[in-house]
Short mmCIF file of N, CA and C in Angstrom, two decimals:
data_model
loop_
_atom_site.label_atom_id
_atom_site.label_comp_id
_atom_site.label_asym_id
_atom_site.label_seq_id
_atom_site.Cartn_x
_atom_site.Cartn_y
_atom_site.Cartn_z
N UNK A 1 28.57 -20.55 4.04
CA UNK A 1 28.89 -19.18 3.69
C UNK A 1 27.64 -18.30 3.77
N UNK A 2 26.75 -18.56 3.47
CA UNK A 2 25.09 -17.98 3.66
C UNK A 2 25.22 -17.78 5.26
N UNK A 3 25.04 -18.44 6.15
CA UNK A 3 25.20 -17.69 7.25
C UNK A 3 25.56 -16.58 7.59
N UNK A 4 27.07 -16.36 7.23
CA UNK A 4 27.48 -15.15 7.83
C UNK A 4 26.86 -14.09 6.42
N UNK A 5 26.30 -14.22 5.70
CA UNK A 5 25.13 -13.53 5.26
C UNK A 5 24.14 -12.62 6.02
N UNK A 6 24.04 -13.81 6.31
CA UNK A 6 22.34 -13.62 7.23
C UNK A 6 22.71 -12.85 8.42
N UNK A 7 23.72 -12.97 8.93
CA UNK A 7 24.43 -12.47 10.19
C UNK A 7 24.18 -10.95 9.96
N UNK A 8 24.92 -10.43 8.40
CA UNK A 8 25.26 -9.07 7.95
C UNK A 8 24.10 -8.31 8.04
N UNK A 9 23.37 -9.32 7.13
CA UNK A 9 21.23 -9.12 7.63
C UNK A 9 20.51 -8.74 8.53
N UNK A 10 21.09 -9.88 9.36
CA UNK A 10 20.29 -9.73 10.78
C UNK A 10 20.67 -8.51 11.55
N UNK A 11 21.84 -7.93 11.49
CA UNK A 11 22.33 -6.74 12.17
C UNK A 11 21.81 -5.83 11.41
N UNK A 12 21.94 -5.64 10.55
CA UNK A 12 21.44 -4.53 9.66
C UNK A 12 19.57 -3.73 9.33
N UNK A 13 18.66 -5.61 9.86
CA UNK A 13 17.68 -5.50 9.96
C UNK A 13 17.33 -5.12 11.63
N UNK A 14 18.22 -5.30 12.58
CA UNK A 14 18.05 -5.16 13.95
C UNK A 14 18.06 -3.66 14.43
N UNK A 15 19.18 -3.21 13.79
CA UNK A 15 19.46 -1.74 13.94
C UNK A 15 18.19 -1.11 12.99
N UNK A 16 17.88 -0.92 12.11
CA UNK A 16 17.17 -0.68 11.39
C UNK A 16 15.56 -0.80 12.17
N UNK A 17 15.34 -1.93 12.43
CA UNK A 17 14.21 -1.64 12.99
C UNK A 17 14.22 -0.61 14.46
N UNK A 18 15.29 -0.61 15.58
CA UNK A 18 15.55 -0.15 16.84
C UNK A 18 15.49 1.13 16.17
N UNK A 19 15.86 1.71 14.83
CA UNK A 19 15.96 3.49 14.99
C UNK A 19 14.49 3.46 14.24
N UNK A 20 14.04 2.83 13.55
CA UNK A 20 12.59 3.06 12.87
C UNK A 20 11.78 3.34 14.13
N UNK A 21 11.97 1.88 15.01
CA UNK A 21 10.64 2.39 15.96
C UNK A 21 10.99 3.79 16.76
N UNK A 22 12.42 4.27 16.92
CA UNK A 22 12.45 5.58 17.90
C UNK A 22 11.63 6.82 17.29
N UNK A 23 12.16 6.55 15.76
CA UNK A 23 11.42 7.57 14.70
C UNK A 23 9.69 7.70 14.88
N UNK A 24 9.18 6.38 14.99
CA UNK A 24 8.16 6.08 15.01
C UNK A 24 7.49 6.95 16.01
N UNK A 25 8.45 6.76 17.41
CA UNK A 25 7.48 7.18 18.56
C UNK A 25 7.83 8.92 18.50
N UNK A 26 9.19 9.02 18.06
CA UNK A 26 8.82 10.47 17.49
C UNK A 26 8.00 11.14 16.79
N UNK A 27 7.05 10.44 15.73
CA UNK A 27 6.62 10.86 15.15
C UNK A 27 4.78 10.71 15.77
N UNK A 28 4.49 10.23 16.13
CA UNK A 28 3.52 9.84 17.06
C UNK A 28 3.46 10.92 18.28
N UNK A 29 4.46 11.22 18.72
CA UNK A 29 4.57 12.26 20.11
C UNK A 29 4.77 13.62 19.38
N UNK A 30 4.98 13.79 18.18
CA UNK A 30 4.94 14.90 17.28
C UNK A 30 3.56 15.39 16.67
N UNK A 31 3.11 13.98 16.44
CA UNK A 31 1.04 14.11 16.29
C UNK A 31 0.59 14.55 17.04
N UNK A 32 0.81 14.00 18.30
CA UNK A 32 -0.22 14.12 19.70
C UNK A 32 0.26 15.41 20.25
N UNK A 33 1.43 15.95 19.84
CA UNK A 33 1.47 17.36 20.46
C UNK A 33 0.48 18.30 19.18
N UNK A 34 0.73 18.76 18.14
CA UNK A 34 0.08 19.19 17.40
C UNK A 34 -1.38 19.13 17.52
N UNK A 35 -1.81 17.72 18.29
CA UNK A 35 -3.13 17.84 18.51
C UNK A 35 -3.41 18.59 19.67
N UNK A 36 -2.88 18.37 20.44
CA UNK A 36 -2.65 19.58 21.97
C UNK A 36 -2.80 20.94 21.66
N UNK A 37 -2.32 21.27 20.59
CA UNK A 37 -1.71 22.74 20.17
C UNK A 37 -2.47 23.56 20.76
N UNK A 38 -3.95 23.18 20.37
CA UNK A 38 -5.12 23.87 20.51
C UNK A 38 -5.64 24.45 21.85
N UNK A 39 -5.99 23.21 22.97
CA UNK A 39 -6.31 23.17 24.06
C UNK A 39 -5.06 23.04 25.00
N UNK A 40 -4.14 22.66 25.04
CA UNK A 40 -2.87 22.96 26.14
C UNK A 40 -1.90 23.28 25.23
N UNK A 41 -1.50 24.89 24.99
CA UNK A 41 -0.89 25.13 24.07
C UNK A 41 0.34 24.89 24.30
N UNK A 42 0.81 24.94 25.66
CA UNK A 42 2.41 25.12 25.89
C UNK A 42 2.87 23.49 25.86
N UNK A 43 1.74 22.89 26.19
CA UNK A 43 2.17 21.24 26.40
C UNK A 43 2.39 21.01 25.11
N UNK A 44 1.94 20.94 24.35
CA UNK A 44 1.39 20.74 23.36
C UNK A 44 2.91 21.13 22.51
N UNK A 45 3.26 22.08 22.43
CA UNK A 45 4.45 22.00 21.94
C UNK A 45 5.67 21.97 22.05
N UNK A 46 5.92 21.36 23.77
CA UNK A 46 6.45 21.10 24.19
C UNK A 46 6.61 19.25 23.82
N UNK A 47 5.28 18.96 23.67
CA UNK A 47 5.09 17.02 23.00
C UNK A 47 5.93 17.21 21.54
N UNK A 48 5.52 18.04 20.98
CA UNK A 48 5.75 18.06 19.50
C UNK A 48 7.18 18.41 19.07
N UNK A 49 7.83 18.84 19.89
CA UNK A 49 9.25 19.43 19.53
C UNK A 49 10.11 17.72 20.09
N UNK A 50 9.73 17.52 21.44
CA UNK A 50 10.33 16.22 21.74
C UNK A 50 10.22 15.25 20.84
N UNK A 51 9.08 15.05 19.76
CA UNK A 51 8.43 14.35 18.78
C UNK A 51 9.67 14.24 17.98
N UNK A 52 9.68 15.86 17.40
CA UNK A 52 10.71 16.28 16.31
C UNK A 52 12.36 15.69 16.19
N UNK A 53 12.57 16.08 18.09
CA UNK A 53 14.62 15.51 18.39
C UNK A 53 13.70 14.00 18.39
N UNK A 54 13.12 13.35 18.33
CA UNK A 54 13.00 11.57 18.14
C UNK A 54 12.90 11.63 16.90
N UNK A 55 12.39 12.19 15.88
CA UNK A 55 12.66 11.62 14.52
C UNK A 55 13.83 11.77 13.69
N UNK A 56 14.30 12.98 14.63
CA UNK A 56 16.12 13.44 14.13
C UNK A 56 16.87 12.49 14.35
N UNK A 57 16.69 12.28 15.76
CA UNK A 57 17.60 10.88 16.21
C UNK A 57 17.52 9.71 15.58
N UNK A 58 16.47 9.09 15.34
CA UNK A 58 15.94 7.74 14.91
C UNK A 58 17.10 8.10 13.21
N UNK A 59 16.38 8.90 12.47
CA UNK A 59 16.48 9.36 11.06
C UNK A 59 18.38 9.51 11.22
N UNK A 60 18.99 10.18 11.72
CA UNK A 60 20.37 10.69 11.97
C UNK A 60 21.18 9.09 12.61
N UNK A 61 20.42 8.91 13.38
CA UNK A 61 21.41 7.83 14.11
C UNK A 61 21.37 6.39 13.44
N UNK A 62 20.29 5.77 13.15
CA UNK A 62 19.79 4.76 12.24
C UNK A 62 21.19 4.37 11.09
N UNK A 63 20.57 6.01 10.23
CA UNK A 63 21.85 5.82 9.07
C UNK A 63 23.29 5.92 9.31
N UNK A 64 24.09 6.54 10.63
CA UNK A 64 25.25 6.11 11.03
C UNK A 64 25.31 4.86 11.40
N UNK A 65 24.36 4.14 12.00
CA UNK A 65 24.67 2.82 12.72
C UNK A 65 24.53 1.88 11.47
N UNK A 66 23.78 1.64 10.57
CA UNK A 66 23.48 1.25 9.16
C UNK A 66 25.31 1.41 8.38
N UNK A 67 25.31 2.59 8.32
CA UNK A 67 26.95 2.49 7.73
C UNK A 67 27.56 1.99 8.50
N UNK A 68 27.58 2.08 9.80
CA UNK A 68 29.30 1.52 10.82
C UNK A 68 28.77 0.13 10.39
N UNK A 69 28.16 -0.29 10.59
CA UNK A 69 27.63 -2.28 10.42
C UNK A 69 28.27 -2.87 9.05
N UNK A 70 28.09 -1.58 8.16
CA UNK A 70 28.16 -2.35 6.88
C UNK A 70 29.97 -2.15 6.84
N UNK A 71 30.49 -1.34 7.39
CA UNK A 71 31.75 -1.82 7.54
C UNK A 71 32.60 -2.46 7.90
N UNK A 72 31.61 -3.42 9.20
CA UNK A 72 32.69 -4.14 9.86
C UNK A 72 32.12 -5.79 9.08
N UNK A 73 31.21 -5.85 8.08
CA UNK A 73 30.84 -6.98 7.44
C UNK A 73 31.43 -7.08 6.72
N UNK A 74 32.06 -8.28 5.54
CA UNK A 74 32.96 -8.34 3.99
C UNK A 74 31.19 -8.24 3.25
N UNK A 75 31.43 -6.92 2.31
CA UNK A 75 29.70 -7.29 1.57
C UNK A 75 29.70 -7.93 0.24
N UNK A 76 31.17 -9.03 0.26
CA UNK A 76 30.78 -9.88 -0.59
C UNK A 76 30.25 -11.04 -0.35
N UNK A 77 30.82 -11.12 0.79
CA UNK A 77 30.14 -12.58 1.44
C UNK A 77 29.44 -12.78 2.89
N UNK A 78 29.60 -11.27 3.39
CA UNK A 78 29.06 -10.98 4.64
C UNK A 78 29.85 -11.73 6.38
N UNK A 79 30.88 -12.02 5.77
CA UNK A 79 31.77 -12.42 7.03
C UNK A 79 32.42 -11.07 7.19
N UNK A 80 32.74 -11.60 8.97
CA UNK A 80 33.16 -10.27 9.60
C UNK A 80 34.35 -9.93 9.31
N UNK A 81 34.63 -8.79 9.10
CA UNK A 81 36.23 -8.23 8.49
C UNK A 81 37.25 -8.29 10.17
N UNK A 82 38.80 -8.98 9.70
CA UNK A 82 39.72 -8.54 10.81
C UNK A 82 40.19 -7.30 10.46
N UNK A 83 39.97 -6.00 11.34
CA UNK A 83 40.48 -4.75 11.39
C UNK A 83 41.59 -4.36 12.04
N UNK A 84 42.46 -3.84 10.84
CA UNK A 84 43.70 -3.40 11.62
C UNK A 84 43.83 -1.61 11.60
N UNK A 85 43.83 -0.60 12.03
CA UNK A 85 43.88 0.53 12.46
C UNK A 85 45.01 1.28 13.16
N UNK A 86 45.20 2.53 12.26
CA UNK A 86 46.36 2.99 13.07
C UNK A 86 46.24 4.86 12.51
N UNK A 87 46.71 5.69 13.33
CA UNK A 87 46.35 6.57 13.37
C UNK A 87 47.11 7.92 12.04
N UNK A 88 46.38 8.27 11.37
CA UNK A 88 46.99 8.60 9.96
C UNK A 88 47.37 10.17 10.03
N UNK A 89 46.72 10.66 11.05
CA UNK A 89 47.17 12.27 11.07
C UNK A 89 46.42 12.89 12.29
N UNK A 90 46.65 14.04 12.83
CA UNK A 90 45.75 15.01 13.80
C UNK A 90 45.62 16.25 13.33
N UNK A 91 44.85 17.03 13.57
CA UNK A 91 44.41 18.11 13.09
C UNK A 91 43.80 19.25 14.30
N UNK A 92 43.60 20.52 14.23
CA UNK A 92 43.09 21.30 14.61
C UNK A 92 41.72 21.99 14.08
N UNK A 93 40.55 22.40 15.16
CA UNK A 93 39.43 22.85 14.58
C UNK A 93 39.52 24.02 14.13
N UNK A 94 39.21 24.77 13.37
CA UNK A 94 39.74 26.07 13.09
C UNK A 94 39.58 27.18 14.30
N UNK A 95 39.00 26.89 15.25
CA UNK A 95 38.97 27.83 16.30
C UNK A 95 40.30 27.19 18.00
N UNK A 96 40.29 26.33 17.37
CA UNK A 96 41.63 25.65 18.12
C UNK A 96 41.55 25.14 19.18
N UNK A 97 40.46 24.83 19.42
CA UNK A 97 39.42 24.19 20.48
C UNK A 97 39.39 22.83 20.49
N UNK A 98 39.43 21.97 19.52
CA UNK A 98 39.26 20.83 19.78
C UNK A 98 40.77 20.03 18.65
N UNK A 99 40.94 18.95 18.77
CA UNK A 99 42.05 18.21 18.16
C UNK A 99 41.51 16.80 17.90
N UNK A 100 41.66 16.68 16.38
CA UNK A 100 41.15 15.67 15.99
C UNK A 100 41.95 14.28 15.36
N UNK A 101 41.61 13.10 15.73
CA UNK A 101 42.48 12.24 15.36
C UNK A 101 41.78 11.45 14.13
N UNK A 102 42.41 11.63 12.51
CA UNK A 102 42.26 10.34 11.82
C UNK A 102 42.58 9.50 11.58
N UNK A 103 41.84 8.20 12.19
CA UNK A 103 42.12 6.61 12.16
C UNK A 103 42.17 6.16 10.85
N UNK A 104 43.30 5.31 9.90
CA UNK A 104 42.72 4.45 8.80
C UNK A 104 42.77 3.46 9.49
N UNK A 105 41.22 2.65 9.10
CA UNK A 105 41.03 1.25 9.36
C UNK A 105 41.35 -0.12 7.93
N UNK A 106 41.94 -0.76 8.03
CA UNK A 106 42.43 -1.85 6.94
C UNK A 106 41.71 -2.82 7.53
N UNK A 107 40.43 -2.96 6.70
CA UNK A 107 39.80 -4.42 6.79
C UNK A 107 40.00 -5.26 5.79
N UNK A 108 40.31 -6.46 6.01
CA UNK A 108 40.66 -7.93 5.03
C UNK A 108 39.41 -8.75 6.10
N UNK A 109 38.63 -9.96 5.05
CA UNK A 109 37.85 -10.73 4.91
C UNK A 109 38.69 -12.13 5.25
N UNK A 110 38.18 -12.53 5.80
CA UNK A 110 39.83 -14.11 5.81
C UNK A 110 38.53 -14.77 5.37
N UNK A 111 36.99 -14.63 4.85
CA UNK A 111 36.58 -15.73 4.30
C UNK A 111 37.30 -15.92 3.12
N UNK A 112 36.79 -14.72 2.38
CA UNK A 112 36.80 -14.43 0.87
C UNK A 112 38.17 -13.79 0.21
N UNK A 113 38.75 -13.00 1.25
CA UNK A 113 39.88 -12.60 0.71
C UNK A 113 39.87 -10.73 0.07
N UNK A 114 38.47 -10.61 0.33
CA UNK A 114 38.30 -8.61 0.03
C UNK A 114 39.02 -7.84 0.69
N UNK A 115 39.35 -6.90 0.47
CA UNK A 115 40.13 -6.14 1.65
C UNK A 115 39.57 -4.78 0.76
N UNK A 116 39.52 -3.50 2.17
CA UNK A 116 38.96 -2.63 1.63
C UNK A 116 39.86 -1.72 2.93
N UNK A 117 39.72 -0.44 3.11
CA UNK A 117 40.06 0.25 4.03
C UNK A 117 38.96 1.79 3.80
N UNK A 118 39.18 3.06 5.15
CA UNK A 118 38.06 3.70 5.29
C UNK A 118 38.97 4.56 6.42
N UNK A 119 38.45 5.85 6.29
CA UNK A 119 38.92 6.86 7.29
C UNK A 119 38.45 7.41 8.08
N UNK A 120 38.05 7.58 9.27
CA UNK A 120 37.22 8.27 10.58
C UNK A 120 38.08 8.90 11.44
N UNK A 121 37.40 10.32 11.37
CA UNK A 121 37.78 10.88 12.44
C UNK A 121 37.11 11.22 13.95
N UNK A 122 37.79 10.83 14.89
CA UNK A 122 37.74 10.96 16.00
C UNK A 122 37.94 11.91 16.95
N UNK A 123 37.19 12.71 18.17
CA UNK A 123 37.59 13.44 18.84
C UNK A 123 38.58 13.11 20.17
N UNK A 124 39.76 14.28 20.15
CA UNK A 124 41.12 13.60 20.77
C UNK A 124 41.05 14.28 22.23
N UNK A 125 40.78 15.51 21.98
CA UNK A 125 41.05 16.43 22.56
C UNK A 125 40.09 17.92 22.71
N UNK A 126 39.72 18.34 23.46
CA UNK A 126 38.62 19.78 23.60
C UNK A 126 39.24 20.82 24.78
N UNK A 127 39.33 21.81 24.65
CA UNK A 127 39.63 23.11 25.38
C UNK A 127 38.15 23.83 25.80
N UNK A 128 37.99 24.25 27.46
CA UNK A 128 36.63 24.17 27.35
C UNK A 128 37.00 26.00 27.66
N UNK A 129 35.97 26.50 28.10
CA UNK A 129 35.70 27.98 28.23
C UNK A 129 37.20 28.56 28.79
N UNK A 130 37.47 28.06 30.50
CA UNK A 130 38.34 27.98 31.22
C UNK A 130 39.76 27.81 31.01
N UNK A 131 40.06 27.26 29.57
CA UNK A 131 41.99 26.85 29.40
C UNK A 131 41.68 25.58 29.69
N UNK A 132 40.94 25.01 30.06
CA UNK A 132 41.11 23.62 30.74
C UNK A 132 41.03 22.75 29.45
N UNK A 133 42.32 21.81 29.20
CA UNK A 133 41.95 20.64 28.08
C UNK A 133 41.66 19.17 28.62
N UNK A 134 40.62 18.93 27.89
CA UNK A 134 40.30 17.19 28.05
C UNK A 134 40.83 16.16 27.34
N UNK A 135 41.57 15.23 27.40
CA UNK A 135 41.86 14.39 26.34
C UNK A 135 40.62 13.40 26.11
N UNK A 136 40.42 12.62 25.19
CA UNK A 136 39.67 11.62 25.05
C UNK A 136 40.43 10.50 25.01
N UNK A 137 40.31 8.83 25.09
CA UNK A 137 40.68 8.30 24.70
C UNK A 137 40.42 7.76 23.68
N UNK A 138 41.04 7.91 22.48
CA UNK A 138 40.67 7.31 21.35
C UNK A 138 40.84 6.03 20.77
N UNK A 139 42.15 5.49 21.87
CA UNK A 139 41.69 3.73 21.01
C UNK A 139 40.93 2.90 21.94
N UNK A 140 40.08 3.71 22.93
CA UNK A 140 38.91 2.81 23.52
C UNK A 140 37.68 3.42 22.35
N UNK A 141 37.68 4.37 21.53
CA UNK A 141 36.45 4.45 20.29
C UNK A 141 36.82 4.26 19.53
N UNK A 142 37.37 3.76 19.44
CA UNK A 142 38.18 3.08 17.95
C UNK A 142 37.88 1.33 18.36
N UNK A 143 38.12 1.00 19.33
CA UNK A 143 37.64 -0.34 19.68
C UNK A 143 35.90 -0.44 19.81
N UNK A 144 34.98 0.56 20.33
CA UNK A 144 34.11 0.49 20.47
C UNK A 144 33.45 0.80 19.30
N UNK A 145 33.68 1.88 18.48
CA UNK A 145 33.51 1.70 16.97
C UNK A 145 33.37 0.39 16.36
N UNK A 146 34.38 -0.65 15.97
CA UNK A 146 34.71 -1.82 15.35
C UNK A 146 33.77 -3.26 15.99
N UNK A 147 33.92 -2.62 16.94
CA UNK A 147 32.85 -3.54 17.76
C UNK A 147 31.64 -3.56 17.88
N UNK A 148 30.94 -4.91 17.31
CA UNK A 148 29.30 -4.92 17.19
C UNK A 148 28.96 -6.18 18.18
N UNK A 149 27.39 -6.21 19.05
CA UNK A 149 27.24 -7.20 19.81
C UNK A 149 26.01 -7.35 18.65
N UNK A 150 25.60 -8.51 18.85
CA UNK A 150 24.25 -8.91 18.81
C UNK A 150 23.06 -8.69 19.87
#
């Protein structure tokens, strides 16, 4: 049972480190522009702003990928949850532009026996400048959501 522990771990420490170091080099390319500032001014903050969207990203994306992980684990015993999902409502953006689908996901543990469930919404649909609408497909991100590789 410790295994699939370590499993919950190991993903959690994997992702975790992959957005630290992006942060990292954001924050490093955010130094080295600031040091520019002086002598190549336009470079210079042109390094430092790219610096800035890498520590957003790292910082922003990290902690979504950190939560999606910890959902598809049981965090009592860290075995992987079977997810069952089905679509609970759609909605409109208030400007009527886009159409949104919310998924409930029902996860049960078949180690341990936890069951928990969780709601995400998904983009279905967008109207762009033109009248023109796009659909998305949503139960290929709804599968790609639930789905973690090593």
């Amino acid at each position: 049972m410790e295994d699939y522990k370590d499993q919950r771990k190991k993903a959690i420490k994997k992702t975790i480190f992959t957005y630290l170091t992006i942060t990292v080099i954001g924050a490093v390319l955010a130094g080295i522009g600031m040091l520019l500032r002086g002598k190549a001014e336009g470079f210079g903050i042109v390094m430092g702003l790219i610096g800035l969207i890498f520590v957003g990203v790292g910082v922003f994306e990290g902690c979504s990928e950190v939560q999606r992980i910890k959902r598809l684990f049981c965090s009592k015993c860290g075995y992987g949850y079977t997810i069952k999902w089905e679509e609970s409502q759609r909605s409109e953006s208030d400007d009527g532009k886009k159409v949104y689908a919310y998924e409930t996901f029902d996860c049960t543990c078949e180690n341990c026996g936890n069951e928990t469930s969780f709601t995400k919404k998904f983009l279905a649909a967008s109207v762009n400048e033109k009248g023109r609408v796009t659909n998305y497909n949503v139960q290929k991100k709804v599968k790609d959501y639930i789905t973690f590789k090593f």
